[in-house]
Amino acid sequence: MKLETAKRWLILFYEKIQDNVAVLAELDSTMGGDGDHGENMLRGMTAVVNAVEPKEFASTVDLFTETGMLLLTKVGGVSGTLYGSAFLGMARAEQIDGSLYNDIKEGLVMIQRRGRAEIGDKTMVDVWAPVVEDLKNHQLTPERIDEYILKTALLRAKKGRHAYAADGSLGLVDPGSYSSGLLFKALLEAEEKDYV
Protein backbone atom coordinates (compact mmCIF):
# COMPACT_ATOMS: atom_id res chain seq x y z
CA MET A 1 0.00 0.00 0.00
CA LYS A 2 1.23 3.51 -0.79
CA LEU A 3 2.46 5.36 2.28
CA GLU A 4 0.26 8.39 1.63
CA THR A 5 -2.80 6.14 1.20
CA ALA A 6 -2.06 4.33 4.46
CA LYS A 7 -1.70 7.61 6.36
CA ARG A 8 -4.93 8.94 4.83
CA TRP A 9 -6.66 5.68 5.86
CA LEU A 10 -5.68 6.14 9.50
CA ILE A 11 -6.87 9.75 9.56
CA LEU A 12 -10.23 8.81 7.98
CA PHE A 13 -10.65 5.96 10.46
CA TYR A 14 -10.00 8.37 13.33
CA GLU A 15 -12.66 10.73 11.96
CA LYS A 16 -15.19 7.90 11.65
CA ILE A 17 -14.48 6.74 15.22
CA GLN A 18 -14.93 10.33 16.39
CA ASP A 19 -18.30 10.53 14.63
CA ASN A 20 -19.46 7.17 16.03
CA VAL A 21 -18.24 7.20 19.66
CA ALA A 22 -21.80 7.25 21.03
CA VAL A 23 -22.94 4.45 18.69
CA LEU A 24 -20.01 2.23 19.71
CA ALA A 25 -20.63 2.96 23.39
CA GLU A 26 -24.30 2.06 23.07
CA LEU A 27 -23.60 -1.17 21.20
CA ASP A 28 -21.03 -2.17 23.82
CA SER A 29 -23.24 -1.42 26.84
CA THR A 30 -26.34 -2.99 25.26
CA MET A 31 -24.37 -6.22 24.82
CA GLY A 32 -23.35 -6.24 28.46
CA GLY A 33 -19.94 -4.60 28.09
CA ASP A 34 -18.57 -1.57 29.93
CA GLY A 35 -19.81 0.79 27.22
CA ASP A 36 -16.28 2.07 26.68
CA HIS A 37 -15.47 0.68 23.22
CA GLY A 38 -16.04 4.05 21.58
CA GLU A 39 -13.95 6.01 24.09
CA ASN A 40 -11.19 3.41 24.04
CA MET A 41 -10.99 3.43 20.24
CA LEU A 42 -11.10 7.23 20.13
CA ARG A 43 -8.28 7.48 22.67
CA GLY A 44 -6.18 5.03 20.65
CA MET A 45 -6.83 6.63 17.27
CA THR A 46 -6.28 10.13 18.66
CA ALA A 47 -2.85 8.98 19.83
CA VAL A 48 -2.18 7.41 16.43
CA VAL A 49 -3.15 10.49 14.42
CA ASN A 50 -1.29 12.88 16.72
CA ALA A 51 1.85 10.77 16.34
CA VAL A 52 1.74 9.84 12.66
CA GLU A 53 0.10 12.78 10.87
CA PRO A 54 3.02 15.21 11.26
CA LYS A 55 5.72 12.56 10.92
CA GLU A 56 7.62 11.50 7.82
CA PHE A 57 7.90 7.71 7.59
CA ALA A 58 10.41 5.80 5.51
CA SER A 59 7.82 3.17 4.60
CA THR A 60 4.31 1.87 5.20
CA VAL A 61 5.96 -0.88 7.29
CA ASP A 62 7.17 1.77 9.74
CA LEU A 63 3.80 3.53 9.77
CA PHE A 64 1.85 0.34 10.50
CA THR A 65 4.38 -0.76 13.14
CA GLU A 66 4.05 2.51 15.04
CA THR A 67 0.27 2.40 14.68
CA GLY A 68 0.15 -1.14 16.05
CA MET A 69 2.31 -0.30 19.04
CA LEU A 70 0.26 2.80 19.86
CA LEU A 71 -3.01 0.86 19.68
CA LEU A 72 -1.59 -1.86 21.93
CA THR A 73 -0.61 0.68 24.56
CA LYS A 74 -3.33 3.34 24.29
CA VAL A 75 -6.63 1.60 23.57
CA GLY A 76 -6.86 -0.69 26.57
CA GLY A 77 -8.86 -3.87 26.90
CA VAL A 78 -9.11 -6.59 24.32
CA SER A 79 -9.75 -4.13 21.48
CA GLY A 80 -6.30 -2.60 21.88
CA THR A 81 -4.68 -6.01 21.73
CA LEU A 82 -6.63 -7.06 18.65
CA TYR A 83 -6.34 -3.85 16.64
CA GLY A 84 -2.71 -3.40 17.63
CA SER A 85 -1.88 -6.96 16.64
CA ALA A 86 -3.73 -6.50 13.34
CA PHE A 87 -1.59 -3.51 12.37
CA LEU A 88 1.60 -5.29 13.40
CA GLY A 89 0.50 -8.16 11.16
CA MET A 90 -0.11 -5.72 8.33
CA ALA A 91 3.37 -4.27 8.85
CA ARG A 92 4.83 -7.74 8.45
CA ALA A 93 2.80 -8.36 5.29
CA GLU A 94 4.02 -5.04 3.86
CA GLN A 95 7.61 -6.24 4.22
CA ILE A 96 6.87 -9.35 2.20
CA ASP A 97 4.43 -8.26 -0.47
CA GLY A 98 2.75 -4.89 0.08
CA SER A 99 -0.58 -5.84 -1.48
CA LEU A 100 -3.76 -4.68 0.21
CA TYR A 101 -5.22 -8.19 0.20
CA ASN A 102 -2.21 -9.70 1.97
CA ASP A 103 -2.02 -6.82 4.45
CA ILE A 104 -5.60 -7.31 5.63
CA LYS A 105 -5.31 -11.10 5.47
CA GLU A 106 -2.28 -11.00 7.78
CA GLY A 107 -4.15 -8.58 10.05
CA LEU A 108 -6.94 -11.15 10.33
CA VAL A 109 -4.43 -13.93 11.08
CA MET A 110 -3.06 -11.89 13.98
CA ILE A 111 -6.55 -11.09 15.32
CA GLN A 112 -7.45 -14.78 15.30
CA ARG A 113 -4.14 -15.76 16.86
CA ARG A 114 -4.63 -13.28 19.71
CA GLY A 115 -8.37 -13.61 20.21
CA ARG A 116 -8.76 -17.29 19.28
CA ALA A 117 -12.02 -16.41 17.54
CA GLU A 118 -13.50 -18.15 14.53
CA ILE A 119 -16.05 -17.07 11.96
CA GLY A 120 -19.49 -17.21 13.60
CA ASP A 121 -18.29 -16.36 17.13
CA LYS A 122 -19.83 -12.84 16.85
CA THR A 123 -16.58 -10.91 16.92
CA MET A 124 -14.71 -8.56 14.60
CA VAL A 125 -13.55 -11.69 12.74
CA ASP A 126 -17.04 -11.87 11.26
CA VAL A 127 -16.32 -8.64 9.39
CA TRP A 128 -12.60 -9.10 8.72
CA ALA A 129 -12.94 -12.58 7.17
CA PRO A 130 -15.47 -11.70 4.44
CA VAL A 131 -13.65 -8.41 3.78
CA VAL A 132 -10.48 -10.40 3.08
CA GLU A 133 -12.40 -12.52 0.56
CA ASP A 134 -13.90 -9.43 -1.06
CA LEU A 135 -10.46 -7.85 -1.40
CA LYS A 136 -9.20 -11.03 -3.01
CA ASN A 137 -12.03 -10.86 -5.54
CA HIS A 138 -12.06 -7.04 -5.89
CA GLN A 139 -15.65 -6.89 -4.65
CA LEU A 140 -15.46 -4.81 -1.47
CA THR A 141 -18.07 -2.03 -1.21
CA PRO A 142 -19.54 -0.02 1.69
CA GLU A 143 -22.83 -1.89 1.20
CA ARG A 144 -21.13 -5.25 1.62
CA ILE A 145 -19.37 -4.02 4.75
CA ASP A 146 -22.74 -2.95 6.21
CA GLU A 147 -24.12 -6.37 5.39
CA TYR A 148 -21.31 -8.10 7.33
CA ILE A 149 -21.81 -5.82 10.33
CA LEU A 150 -25.57 -6.40 10.44
CA LYS A 151 -25.15 -10.17 10.09
CA THR A 152 -23.43 -10.24 13.50
CA ALA A 153 -26.85 -9.48 15.04
CA LEU A 154 -27.97 -12.95 13.89
CA LEU A 155 -25.14 -14.68 15.78
CA ARG A 156 -24.80 -15.79 19.38
CA ALA A 157 -21.65 -14.50 21.05
CA LYS A 158 -19.16 -17.24 21.90
CA LYS A 159 -16.26 -15.04 23.00
CA GLY A 160 -15.76 -12.33 25.61
CA ARG A 161 -18.18 -10.84 28.10
CA HIS A 162 -21.03 -10.85 25.58
CA ALA A 163 -20.98 -14.65 25.57
CA TYR A 164 -22.21 -14.65 29.18
CA ALA A 165 -25.55 -13.09 28.25
CA ALA A 166 -28.36 -15.67 28.40
CA ASP A 167 -29.14 -15.27 24.70
CA GLY A 168 -25.54 -14.64 23.62
CA SER A 169 -26.62 -11.08 22.70
CA LEU A 170 -28.74 -12.41 19.86
CA GLY A 171 -30.27 -9.56 17.85
CA LEU A 172 -27.50 -7.10 18.70
CA VAL A 173 -24.65 -5.91 16.49
CA ASP A 174 -21.16 -6.65 17.81
CA PRO A 175 -19.35 -3.37 18.65
CA GLY A 176 -15.95 -4.65 17.46
CA SER A 177 -17.53 -5.58 14.15
CA TYR A 178 -19.03 -2.11 13.89
CA SER A 179 -15.69 -0.39 14.50
CA SER A 180 -14.06 -2.79 12.01
CA GLY A 181 -16.68 -1.74 9.48
CA LEU A 182 -15.63 1.87 10.03
CA LEU A 183 -12.01 0.85 9.47
CA PHE A 184 -12.80 -0.74 6.10
CA LYS A 185 -15.09 2.06 4.94
CA ALA A 186 -12.23 4.46 5.70
CA LEU A 187 -9.95 2.19 3.68
CA LEU A 188 -12.24 2.36 0.63
CA GLU A 189 -12.37 6.15 0.88
CA ALA A 190 -8.59 6.40 1.21
CA GLU A 191 -8.09 4.14 -1.80
CA GLU A 192 -10.67 6.05 -3.83
CA LYS A 193 -8.65 9.24 -3.63
CA ASP A 194 -5.78 7.52 -5.42
CA TYR A 195 -7.95 7.35 -8.52
CA VAL A 196 -9.48 10.85 -8.43
PDB file of C-alpha atoms in Angstrom:
ATOM      1  CA  MET A   1       0.000   0.000   0.000  1.00  0.00           C
ATOM      2  CA  LYS A   2       1.229   3.506  -0.785  1.00  0.00           C
ATOM      3  CA  LEU A   3       2.462   5.357   2.280  1.00  0.00           C
ATOM      4  CA  GLU A   4       0.257   8.390   1.627  1.00  0.00           C
ATOM      5  CA  THR A   5      -2.802   6.144   1.198  1.00  0.00           C
ATOM      6  CA  ALA A   6      -2.059   4.332   4.459  1.00  0.00           C
ATOM      7  CA  LYS A   7      -1.702   7.606   6.356  1.00  0.00           C
ATOM      8  CA  ARG A   8      -4.933   8.941   4.831  1.00  0.00           C
ATOM      9  CA  TRP A   9      -6.656   5.678   5.859  1.00  0.00           C
ATOM     10  CA  LEU A  10      -5.675   6.136   9.501  1.00  0.00           C
ATOM     11  CA  ILE A  11      -6.873   9.745   9.565  1.00  0.00           C
ATOM     12  CA  LEU A  12     -10.228   8.812   7.977  1.00  0.00           C
ATOM     13  CA  PHE A  13     -10.648   5.959  10.464  1.00  0.00           C
ATOM     14  CA  TYR A  14      -9.996   8.372  13.330  1.00  0.00           C
ATOM     15  CA  GLU A  15     -12.660  10.730  11.959  1.00  0.00           C
ATOM     16  CA  LYS A  16     -15.186   7.900  11.654  1.00  0.00           C
ATOM     17  CA  ILE A  17     -14.483   6.740  15.217  1.00  0.00           C
ATOM     18  CA  GLN A  18     -14.926  10.328  16.393  1.00  0.00           C
ATOM     19  CA  ASP A  19     -18.304  10.530  14.628  1.00  0.00           C
ATOM     20  CA  ASN A  20     -19.459   7.174  16.032  1.00  0.00           C
ATOM     21  CA  VAL A  21     -18.238   7.202  19.658  1.00  0.00           C
ATOM     22  CA  ALA A  22     -21.796   7.254  21.027  1.00  0.00           C
ATOM     23  CA  VAL A  23     -22.943   4.450  18.693  1.00  0.00           C
ATOM     24  CA  LEU A  24     -20.008   2.228  19.708  1.00  0.00           C
ATOM     25  CA  ALA A  25     -20.629   2.960  23.391  1.00  0.00           C
ATOM     26  CA  GLU A  26     -24.303   2.061  23.073  1.00  0.00           C
ATOM     27  CA  LEU A  27     -23.598  -1.170  21.203  1.00  0.00           C
ATOM     28  CA  ASP A  28     -21.030  -2.170  23.821  1.00  0.00           C
ATOM     29  CA  SER A  29     -23.236  -1.418  26.836  1.00  0.00           C
ATOM     30  CA  THR A  30     -26.343  -2.994  25.258  1.00  0.00           C
ATOM     31  CA  MET A  31     -24.372  -6.218  24.818  1.00  0.00           C
ATOM     32  CA  GLY A  32     -23.349  -6.237  28.458  1.00  0.00           C
ATOM     33  CA  GLY A  33     -19.939  -4.604  28.093  1.00  0.00           C
ATOM     34  CA  ASP A  34     -18.572  -1.570  29.928  1.00  0.00           C
ATOM     35  CA  GLY A  35     -19.808   0.788  27.225  1.00  0.00           C
ATOM     36  CA  ASP A  36     -16.285   2.071  26.676  1.00  0.00           C
ATOM     37  CA  HIS A  37     -15.470   0.677  23.222  1.00  0.00           C
ATOM     38  CA  GLY A  38     -16.041   4.054  21.579  1.00  0.00           C
ATOM     39  CA  GLU A  39     -13.953   6.008  24.089  1.00  0.00           C
ATOM     40  CA  ASN A  40     -11.188   3.408  24.037  1.00  0.00           C
ATOM     41  CA  MET A  41     -10.991   3.430  20.244  1.00  0.00           C
ATOM     42  CA  LEU A  42     -11.104   7.227  20.133  1.00  0.00           C
ATOM     43  CA  ARG A  43      -8.283   7.478  22.674  1.00  0.00           C
ATOM     44  CA  GLY A  44      -6.181   5.031  20.650  1.00  0.00           C
ATOM     45  CA  MET A  45      -6.832   6.629  17.271  1.00  0.00           C
ATOM     46  CA  THR A  46      -6.279  10.134  18.655  1.00  0.00           C
ATOM     47  CA  ALA A  47      -2.850   8.981  19.831  1.00  0.00           C
ATOM     48  CA  VAL A  48      -2.176   7.412  16.429  1.00  0.00           C
ATOM     49  CA  VAL A  49      -3.153  10.489  14.416  1.00  0.00           C
ATOM     50  CA  ASN A  50      -1.290  12.878  16.725  1.00  0.00           C
ATOM     51  CA  ALA A  51       1.846  10.768  16.338  1.00  0.00           C
ATOM     52  CA  VAL A  52       1.743   9.839  12.662  1.00  0.00           C
ATOM     53  CA  GLU A  53       0.097  12.783  10.871  1.00  0.00           C
ATOM     54  CA  PRO A  54       3.020  15.214  11.261  1.00  0.00           C
ATOM     55  CA  LYS A  55       5.723  12.564  10.916  1.00  0.00           C
ATOM     56  CA  GLU A  56       7.625  11.504   7.818  1.00  0.00           C
ATOM     57  CA  PHE A  57       7.902   7.708   7.585  1.00  0.00           C
ATOM     58  CA  ALA A  58      10.413   5.798   5.514  1.00  0.00           C
ATOM     59  CA  SER A  59       7.816   3.171   4.595  1.00  0.00           C
ATOM     60  CA  THR A  60       4.308   1.866   5.200  1.00  0.00           C
ATOM     61  CA  VAL A  61       5.958  -0.878   7.287  1.00  0.00           C
ATOM     62  CA  ASP A  62       7.169   1.767   9.737  1.00  0.00           C
ATOM     63  CA  LEU A  63       3.796   3.532   9.765  1.00  0.00           C
ATOM     64  CA  PHE A  64       1.854   0.335  10.502  1.00  0.00           C
ATOM     65  CA  THR A  65       4.375  -0.763  13.136  1.00  0.00           C
ATOM     66  CA  GLU A  66       4.053   2.507  15.039  1.00  0.00           C
ATOM     67  CA  THR A  67       0.267   2.397  14.684  1.00  0.00           C
ATOM     68  CA  GLY A  68       0.155  -1.143  16.049  1.00  0.00           C
ATOM     69  CA  MET A  69       2.313  -0.295  19.044  1.00  0.00           C
ATOM     70  CA  LEU A  70       0.261   2.803  19.860  1.00  0.00           C
ATOM     71  CA  LEU A  71      -3.009   0.858  19.684  1.00  0.00           C
ATOM     72  CA  LEU A  72      -1.588  -1.861  21.927  1.00  0.00           C
ATOM     73  CA  THR A  73      -0.612   0.677  24.564  1.00  0.00           C
ATOM     74  CA  LYS A  74      -3.331   3.340  24.292  1.00  0.00           C
ATOM     75  CA  VAL A  75      -6.634   1.599  23.571  1.00  0.00           C
ATOM     76  CA  GLY A  76      -6.861  -0.685  26.568  1.00  0.00           C
ATOM     77  CA  GLY A  77      -8.863  -3.870  26.903  1.00  0.00           C
ATOM     78  CA  VAL A  78      -9.114  -6.594  24.320  1.00  0.00           C
ATOM     79  CA  SER A  79      -9.751  -4.126  21.477  1.00  0.00           C
ATOM     80  CA  GLY A  80      -6.303  -2.604  21.882  1.00  0.00           C
ATOM     81  CA  THR A  81      -4.680  -6.013  21.731  1.00  0.00           C
ATOM     82  CA  LEU A  82      -6.630  -7.060  18.650  1.00  0.00           C
ATOM     83  CA  TYR A  83      -6.343  -3.852  16.639  1.00  0.00           C
ATOM     84  CA  GLY A  84      -2.708  -3.400  17.632  1.00  0.00           C
ATOM     85  CA  SER A  85      -1.879  -6.964  16.635  1.00  0.00           C
ATOM     86  CA  ALA A  86      -3.734  -6.502  13.337  1.00  0.00           C
ATOM     87  CA  PHE A  87      -1.592  -3.512  12.373  1.00  0.00           C
ATOM     88  CA  LEU A  88       1.597  -5.292  13.400  1.00  0.00           C
ATOM     89  CA  GLY A  89       0.499  -8.158  11.158  1.00  0.00           C
ATOM     90  CA  MET A  90      -0.109  -5.716   8.325  1.00  0.00           C
ATOM     91  CA  ALA A  91       3.372  -4.266   8.845  1.00  0.00           C
ATOM     92  CA  ARG A  92       4.833  -7.742   8.453  1.00  0.00           C
ATOM     93  CA  ALA A  93       2.799  -8.357   5.287  1.00  0.00           C
ATOM     94  CA  GLU A  94       4.019  -5.041   3.856  1.00  0.00           C
ATOM     95  CA  GLN A  95       7.606  -6.235   4.224  1.00  0.00           C
ATOM     96  CA  ILE A  96       6.869  -9.349   2.195  1.00  0.00           C
ATOM     97  CA  ASP A  97       4.428  -8.257  -0.469  1.00  0.00           C
ATOM     98  CA  GLY A  98       2.748  -4.888   0.082  1.00  0.00           C
ATOM     99  CA  SER A  99      -0.580  -5.835  -1.485  1.00  0.00           C
ATOM    100  CA  LEU A 100      -3.764  -4.678   0.213  1.00  0.00           C
ATOM    101  CA  TYR A 101      -5.223  -8.188   0.203  1.00  0.00           C
ATOM    102  CA  ASN A 102      -2.206  -9.697   1.967  1.00  0.00           C
ATOM    103  CA  ASP A 103      -2.018  -6.815   4.448  1.00  0.00           C
ATOM    104  CA  ILE A 104      -5.600  -7.311   5.627  1.00  0.00           C
ATOM    105  CA  LYS A 105      -5.314 -11.096   5.467  1.00  0.00           C
ATOM    106  CA  GLU A 106      -2.282 -11.001   7.784  1.00  0.00           C
ATOM    107  CA  GLY A 107      -4.147  -8.579  10.049  1.00  0.00           C
ATOM    108  CA  LEU A 108      -6.937 -11.149  10.328  1.00  0.00           C
ATOM    109  CA  VAL A 109      -4.435 -13.928  11.080  1.00  0.00           C
ATOM    110  CA  MET A 110      -3.063 -11.893  13.983  1.00  0.00           C
ATOM    111  CA  ILE A 111      -6.548 -11.091  15.324  1.00  0.00           C
ATOM    112  CA  GLN A 112      -7.450 -14.780  15.299  1.00  0.00           C
ATOM    113  CA  ARG A 113      -4.142 -15.755  16.859  1.00  0.00           C
ATOM    114  CA  ARG A 114      -4.625 -13.276  19.711  1.00  0.00           C
ATOM    115  CA  GLY A 115      -8.369 -13.610  20.213  1.00  0.00           C
ATOM    116  CA  ARG A 116      -8.759 -17.286  19.277  1.00  0.00           C
ATOM    117  CA  ALA A 117     -12.017 -16.408  17.539  1.00  0.00           C
ATOM    118  CA  GLU A 118     -13.499 -18.147  14.533  1.00  0.00           C
ATOM    119  CA  ILE A 119     -16.053 -17.066  11.960  1.00  0.00           C
ATOM    120  CA  GLY A 120     -19.487 -17.215  13.597  1.00  0.00           C
ATOM    121  CA  ASP A 121     -18.288 -16.361  17.129  1.00  0.00           C
ATOM    122  CA  LYS A 122     -19.832 -12.839  16.852  1.00  0.00           C
ATOM    123  CA  THR A 123     -16.577 -10.908  16.920  1.00  0.00           C
ATOM    124  CA  MET A 124     -14.711  -8.559  14.597  1.00  0.00           C
ATOM    125  CA  VAL A 125     -13.548 -11.693  12.745  1.00  0.00           C
ATOM    126  CA  ASP A 126     -17.044 -11.873  11.258  1.00  0.00           C
ATOM    127  CA  VAL A 127     -16.323  -8.636   9.393  1.00  0.00           C
ATOM    128  CA  TRP A 128     -12.604  -9.098   8.718  1.00  0.00           C
ATOM    129  CA  ALA A 129     -12.943 -12.582   7.170  1.00  0.00           C
ATOM    130  CA  PRO A 130     -15.473 -11.697   4.437  1.00  0.00           C
ATOM    131  CA  VAL A 131     -13.654  -8.409   3.777  1.00  0.00           C
ATOM    132  CA  VAL A 132     -10.477 -10.405   3.075  1.00  0.00           C
ATOM    133  CA  GLU A 133     -12.405 -12.519   0.560  1.00  0.00           C
ATOM    134  CA  ASP A 134     -13.896  -9.429  -1.065  1.00  0.00           C
ATOM    135  CA  LEU A 135     -10.457  -7.850  -1.395  1.00  0.00           C
ATOM    136  CA  LYS A 136      -9.196 -11.032  -3.013  1.00  0.00           C
ATOM    137  CA  ASN A 137     -12.029 -10.865  -5.542  1.00  0.00           C
ATOM    138  CA  HIS A 138     -12.059  -7.043  -5.895  1.00  0.00           C
ATOM    139  CA  GLN A 139     -15.654  -6.886  -4.650  1.00  0.00           C
ATOM    140  CA  LEU A 140     -15.457  -4.805  -1.468  1.00  0.00           C
ATOM    141  CA  THR A 141     -18.067  -2.034  -1.211  1.00  0.00           C
ATOM    142  CA  PRO A 142     -19.542  -0.017   1.691  1.00  0.00           C
ATOM    143  CA  GLU A 143     -22.825  -1.887   1.201  1.00  0.00           C
ATOM    144  CA  ARG A 144     -21.132  -5.253   1.615  1.00  0.00           C
ATOM    145  CA  ILE A 145     -19.368  -4.017   4.750  1.00  0.00           C
ATOM    146  CA  ASP A 146     -22.739  -2.952   6.212  1.00  0.00           C
ATOM    147  CA  GLU A 147     -24.123  -6.374   5.390  1.00  0.00           C
ATOM    148  CA  TYR A 148     -21.313  -8.102   7.331  1.00  0.00           C
ATOM    149  CA  ILE A 149     -21.813  -5.822  10.326  1.00  0.00           C
ATOM    150  CA  LEU A 150     -25.574  -6.399  10.435  1.00  0.00           C
ATOM    151  CA  LYS A 151     -25.150 -10.171  10.094  1.00  0.00           C
ATOM    152  CA  THR A 152     -23.427 -10.235  13.502  1.00  0.00           C
ATOM    153  CA  ALA A 153     -26.848  -9.484  15.044  1.00  0.00           C
ATOM    154  CA  LEU A 154     -27.967 -12.948  13.894  1.00  0.00           C
ATOM    155  CA  LEU A 155     -25.144 -14.679  15.782  1.00  0.00           C
ATOM    156  CA  ARG A 156     -24.805 -15.790  19.384  1.00  0.00           C
ATOM    157  CA  ALA A 157     -21.650 -14.503  21.049  1.00  0.00           C
ATOM    158  CA  LYS A 158     -19.159 -17.244  21.899  1.00  0.00           C
ATOM    159  CA  LYS A 159     -16.260 -15.037  23.002  1.00  0.00           C
ATOM    160  CA  GLY A 160     -15.762 -12.334  25.615  1.00  0.00           C
ATOM    161  CA  ARG A 161     -18.180 -10.840  28.101  1.00  0.00           C
ATOM    162  CA  HIS A 162     -21.029 -10.852  25.582  1.00  0.00           C
ATOM    163  CA  ALA A 163     -20.983 -14.650  25.573  1.00  0.00           C
ATOM    164  CA  TYR A 164     -22.210 -14.650  29.177  1.00  0.00           C
ATOM    165  CA  ALA A 165     -25.553 -13.094  28.254  1.00  0.00           C
ATOM    166  CA  ALA A 166     -28.358 -15.666  28.396  1.00  0.00           C
ATOM    167  CA  ASP A 167     -29.137 -15.269  24.697  1.00  0.00           C
ATOM    168  CA  GLY A 168     -25.537 -14.645  23.619  1.00  0.00           C
ATOM    169  CA  SER A 169     -26.623 -11.082  22.700  1.00  0.00           C
ATOM    170  CA  LEU A 170     -28.739 -12.411  19.855  1.00  0.00           C
ATOM    171  CA  GLY A 171     -30.271  -9.564  17.850  1.00  0.00           C
ATOM    172  CA  LEU A 172     -27.502  -7.099  18.704  1.00  0.00           C
ATOM    173  CA  VAL A 173     -24.650  -5.912  16.486  1.00  0.00           C
ATOM    174  CA  ASP A 174     -21.162  -6.652  17.809  1.00  0.00           C
ATOM    175  CA  PRO A 175     -19.346  -3.371  18.646  1.00  0.00           C
ATOM    176  CA  GLY A 176     -15.949  -4.646  17.464  1.00  0.00           C
ATOM    177  CA  SER A 177     -17.533  -5.585  14.153  1.00  0.00           C
ATOM    178  CA  TYR A 178     -19.030  -2.114  13.887  1.00  0.00           C
ATOM    179  CA  SER A 179     -15.688  -0.386  14.498  1.00  0.00           C
ATOM    180  CA  SER A 180     -14.061  -2.791  12.014  1.00  0.00           C
ATOM    181  CA  GLY A 181     -16.677  -1.738   9.482  1.00  0.00           C
ATOM    182  CA  LEU A 182     -15.634   1.871  10.031  1.00  0.00           C
ATOM    183  CA  LEU A 183     -12.011   0.845   9.465  1.00  0.00           C
ATOM    184  CA  PHE A 184     -12.801  -0.745   6.103  1.00  0.00           C
ATOM    185  CA  LYS A 185     -15.090   2.062   4.942  1.00  0.00           C
ATOM    186  CA  ALA A 186     -12.233   4.458   5.702  1.00  0.00           C
ATOM    187  CA  LEU A 187      -9.949   2.186   3.680  1.00  0.00           C
ATOM    188  CA  LEU A 188     -12.241   2.363   0.635  1.00  0.00           C
ATOM    189  CA  GLU A 189     -12.370   6.153   0.878  1.00  0.00           C
ATOM    190  CA  ALA A 190      -8.594   6.396   1.208  1.00  0.00           C
ATOM    191  CA  GLU A 191      -8.088   4.138  -1.801  1.00  0.00           C
ATOM    192  CA  GLU A 192     -10.667   6.045  -3.832  1.00  0.00           C
ATOM    193  CA  LYS A 193      -8.651   9.243  -3.627  1.00  0.00           C
ATOM    194  CA  ASP A 194      -5.778   7.525  -5.416  1.00  0.00           C
ATOM    195  CA  TYR A 195      -7.949   7.351  -8.524  1.00  0.00           C
ATOM    196  CA  VAL A 196      -9.482  10.853  -8.431  1.00  0.00           C
TER     197      VAL A 196
END
